[in-house]
């Protein structure tokens, strides 16, 4: 097996150079508008609104869904703090829901137990690019009358049952931080079919200017979370490379998983039936004792991974939140036992061979 060649980076330089030659761009419109139009067209949705980060996309989307003080929003504990911070900023309360270790999907029984009269929305998080069943999500949301704002920060290019990640809910939120498949260094965008949500997000990212139809500019306090023009130029060039970037990531992930197929103590977590996974991160279940220490050991040996390098823990146990009465045990099990290797488009076959070698040796020698 061999990897496709890495996509050419020359278009990135060309697009940024074109952008710089038009600066200062007081209207802030050229590359931003091009990126938004092309993103919406390529992703098959009515509107894309570019912002300064994935966090800002979630903030704008949740605000557009009317989330505010006193509201409760269901969030999987299987996520990063960035999913939750915008809720707090809006005065809402995150209510953490467990996930099912067998599927990585939300535990809808746990979610149903946690619905109250104040619950307004649910944020499914497609962590590691994996996507839960959109049918179960839609049924749950409609039964309880909830808005759906997807955290698709890692999930560009993933689909399940022909439904693309980020295009299932009221709004889908993407990050373009370095390390995501579609990157601009820092940046993000949200997607929606709703003109009302898009207009709210455009106002929200720029101090309520332009205001949505029928409202006065600056008549509400909002944020500056605009995407800078040179970053929009990078985003546009990468958007055009996206099919190649996704193909490469899928091939890298498959390559590493194949190389580790015969290693005892590790088994690949494979996508569900009907899931077209973007291969964001090679995922392996660690069946050794002391799995978290093993992931940390691999990080020290130069194999970057979610738990070992970034200390990913269930969000309900993070210090900004009250200590949970019943912690999300399925989530803890998933995070303790999952090795999620962090890849970039620069990782060559030689890098992946090296990772496989380090992982195989470390597994054989593991005695915690
Ligand atoms: C990266 C990421 C975010 C936040 O995106 P930023 O651009 O860093 O603000 C949110 N959720 C998930 C799952 C992410 O991976």
mmCIF file of N, CA and C in Angstrom, residues 286 288-313 335-336 338-340 358 362 366:
data_model
loop_
_atom_site.group_PDB
_atom_site.id
_atom_site.type_symbol
_atom_site.label_atom_id
_atom_site.label_comp_id
_atom_site.label_asym_id
_atom_site.label_seq_id
_atom_site.Cartn_x
_atom_site.Cartn_y
_atom_site.Cartn_z
ATOM 1 N N UNK A 286 -7.073 0.262 23.079
ATOM 2 C CA UNK A 286 -5.917 -0.265 23.813
ATOM 3 C C UNK A 286 -6.418 -1.327 24.779
ATOM 4 N N UNK A 288 -4.493 -3.176 26.726
ATOM 5 C CA UNK A 288 -3.418 -3.446 27.679
ATOM 6 C C UNK A 288 -3.848 -2.894 29.040
ATOM 7 N N UNK A 289 -3.155 -3.285 30.103
ATOM 8 C CA UNK A 289 -3.456 -2.639 31.384
ATOM 9 C C UNK A 289 -2.748 -1.283 31.420
ATOM 10 N N UNK A 290 -3.324 -0.364 32.180
ATOM 11 C CA UNK A 290 -2.775 0.987 32.241
ATOM 12 C C UNK A 290 -2.819 1.683 30.895
ATOM 13 N N UNK A 291 -3.992 1.670 30.228
ATOM 14 C CA UNK A 291 -4.053 2.192 28.854
ATOM 15 C C UNK A 291 -3.703 3.682 28.746
ATOM 16 N N UNK A 292 -4.111 4.479 29.726
ATOM 17 C CA UNK A 292 -3.827 5.911 29.636
ATOM 18 C C UNK A 292 -2.325 6.171 29.792
ATOM 19 N N UNK A 293 -1.718 5.428 30.710
ATOM 20 C CA UNK A 293 -0.270 5.566 30.885
ATOM 21 C C UNK A 293 0.443 5.124 29.598
ATOM 22 N N UNK A 294 -0.111 4.134 28.927
ATOM 23 C CA UNK A 294 0.478 3.671 27.668
ATOM 24 C C UNK A 294 0.420 4.779 26.610
ATOM 25 N N UNK A 295 -0.735 5.458 26.524
ATOM 26 C CA UNK A 295 -0.873 6.552 25.545
ATOM 27 C C UNK A 295 0.103 7.686 25.872
ATOM 28 N N UNK A 296 0.284 7.951 27.161
ATOM 29 C CA UNK A 296 1.242 8.996 27.562
ATOM 30 C C UNK A 296 2.673 8.584 27.226
ATOM 31 N N UNK A 297 2.954 7.316 27.431
ATOM 32 C CA UNK A 297 4.277 6.785 27.098
ATOM 33 C C UNK A 297 4.544 6.950 25.586
ATOM 34 N N UNK A 298 3.529 6.641 24.777
ATOM 35 C CA UNK A 298 3.700 6.802 23.322
ATOM 36 C C UNK A 298 3.953 8.272 22.964
ATOM 37 N N UNK A 299 3.245 9.169 23.625
ATOM 38 C CA UNK A 299 3.453 10.606 23.364
ATOM 39 C C UNK A 299 4.905 10.972 23.666
ATOM 40 N N UNK A 300 5.414 10.454 24.769
ATOM 41 C CA UNK A 300 6.826 10.735 25.119
ATOM 42 C C UNK A 300 7.779 10.141 24.093
ATOM 43 N N UNK A 301 7.356 9.041 23.480
ATOM 44 C CA UNK A 301 8.201 8.399 22.466
ATOM 45 C C UNK A 301 8.043 9.055 21.088
ATOM 46 N N UNK A 302 7.257 10.128 21.025
ATOM 47 C CA UNK A 302 7.142 10.868 19.774
ATOM 48 C C UNK A 302 5.967 10.480 18.890
ATOM 49 N N UNK A 303 4.976 9.773 19.467
ATOM 50 C CA UNK A 303 3.752 9.473 18.708
ATOM 51 C C UNK A 303 2.638 10.333 19.309
ATOM 52 N N UNK A 304 2.343 11.495 18.684
ATOM 53 C CA UNK A 304 1.342 12.389 19.267
ATOM 54 C C UNK A 304 -0.037 11.745 19.251
ATOM 55 N N UNK A 305 -0.772 11.889 20.344
ATOM 56 C CA UNK A 305 -2.121 11.302 20.382
ATOM 57 C C UNK A 305 -2.998 12.067 21.371
ATOM 58 N N UNK A 306 -4.334 11.918 21.220
ATOM 59 C CA UNK A 306 -5.308 12.766 21.944
ATOM 60 C C UNK A 306 -5.144 12.710 23.457
ATOM 61 N N UNK A 307 -5.075 11.505 24.018
ATOM 62 C CA UNK A 307 -5.039 11.424 25.476
ATOM 63 C C UNK A 307 -3.621 11.621 25.996
ATOM 64 N N UNK A 308 -2.646 11.056 25.292
ATOM 65 C CA UNK A 308 -1.268 11.115 25.765
ATOM 66 C C UNK A 308 -0.653 12.491 25.630
ATOM 67 N N UNK A 309 -0.906 13.170 24.505
ATOM 68 C CA UNK A 309 -0.285 14.481 24.275
ATOM 69 C C UNK A 309 -1.147 15.615 24.806
ATOM 70 N N UNK A 310 -2.469 15.491 24.643
ATOM 71 C CA UNK A 310 -3.358 16.613 24.979
ATOM 72 C C UNK A 310 -4.184 16.366 26.234
ATOM 73 N N UNK A 311 -3.934 15.218 26.888
ATOM 74 C CA UNK A 311 -4.609 14.919 28.168
ATOM 75 C C UNK A 311 -6.126 15.077 28.054
ATOM 76 N N UNK A 312 -6.681 14.568 26.985
ATOM 77 C CA UNK A 312 -8.130 14.659 26.806
ATOM 78 C C UNK A 312 -8.821 13.818 27.879
ATOM 79 N N UNK A 313 -9.694 14.462 28.675
ATOM 80 C CA UNK A 313 -10.456 13.753 29.717
ATOM 81 C C UNK A 313 -11.936 14.069 29.528
ATOM 82 N N UNK A 335 -12.245 7.296 26.534
ATOM 83 C CA UNK A 335 -11.031 8.110 26.503
ATOM 84 C C UNK A 335 -9.835 7.371 27.099
ATOM 85 N N UNK A 336 -10.064 6.576 28.136
ATOM 86 C CA UNK A 336 -8.936 5.829 28.711
ATOM 87 C C UNK A 336 -8.394 4.806 27.719
ATOM 88 N N UNK A 338 -8.844 4.630 24.223
ATOM 89 C CA UNK A 338 -8.685 4.903 22.790
ATOM 90 C C UNK A 338 -7.365 5.602 22.495
ATOM 91 N N UNK A 339 -6.611 4.997 21.606
ATOM 92 C CA UNK A 339 -5.410 5.661 21.094
ATOM 93 C C UNK A 339 -5.814 6.364 19.795
ATOM 94 N N UNK A 340 -5.818 7.687 19.816
ATOM 95 C CA UNK A 340 -6.173 8.482 18.625
ATOM 96 C C UNK A 340 -4.908 9.206 18.179
ATOM 97 N N UNK A 358 7.341 2.293 16.506
ATOM 98 C CA UNK A 358 7.379 2.704 17.925
ATOM 99 C C UNK A 358 6.203 2.078 18.680
ATOM 100 N N UNK A 362 6.577 -0.613 21.679
ATOM 101 C CA UNK A 362 6.112 -0.196 22.998
ATOM 102 C C UNK A 362 5.050 -1.175 23.525
ATOM 103 N N UNK A 366 5.370 -3.419 26.939
ATOM 104 C CA UNK A 366 4.585 -2.734 27.973
ATOM 105 C C UNK A 366 4.429 -3.544 29.250
#
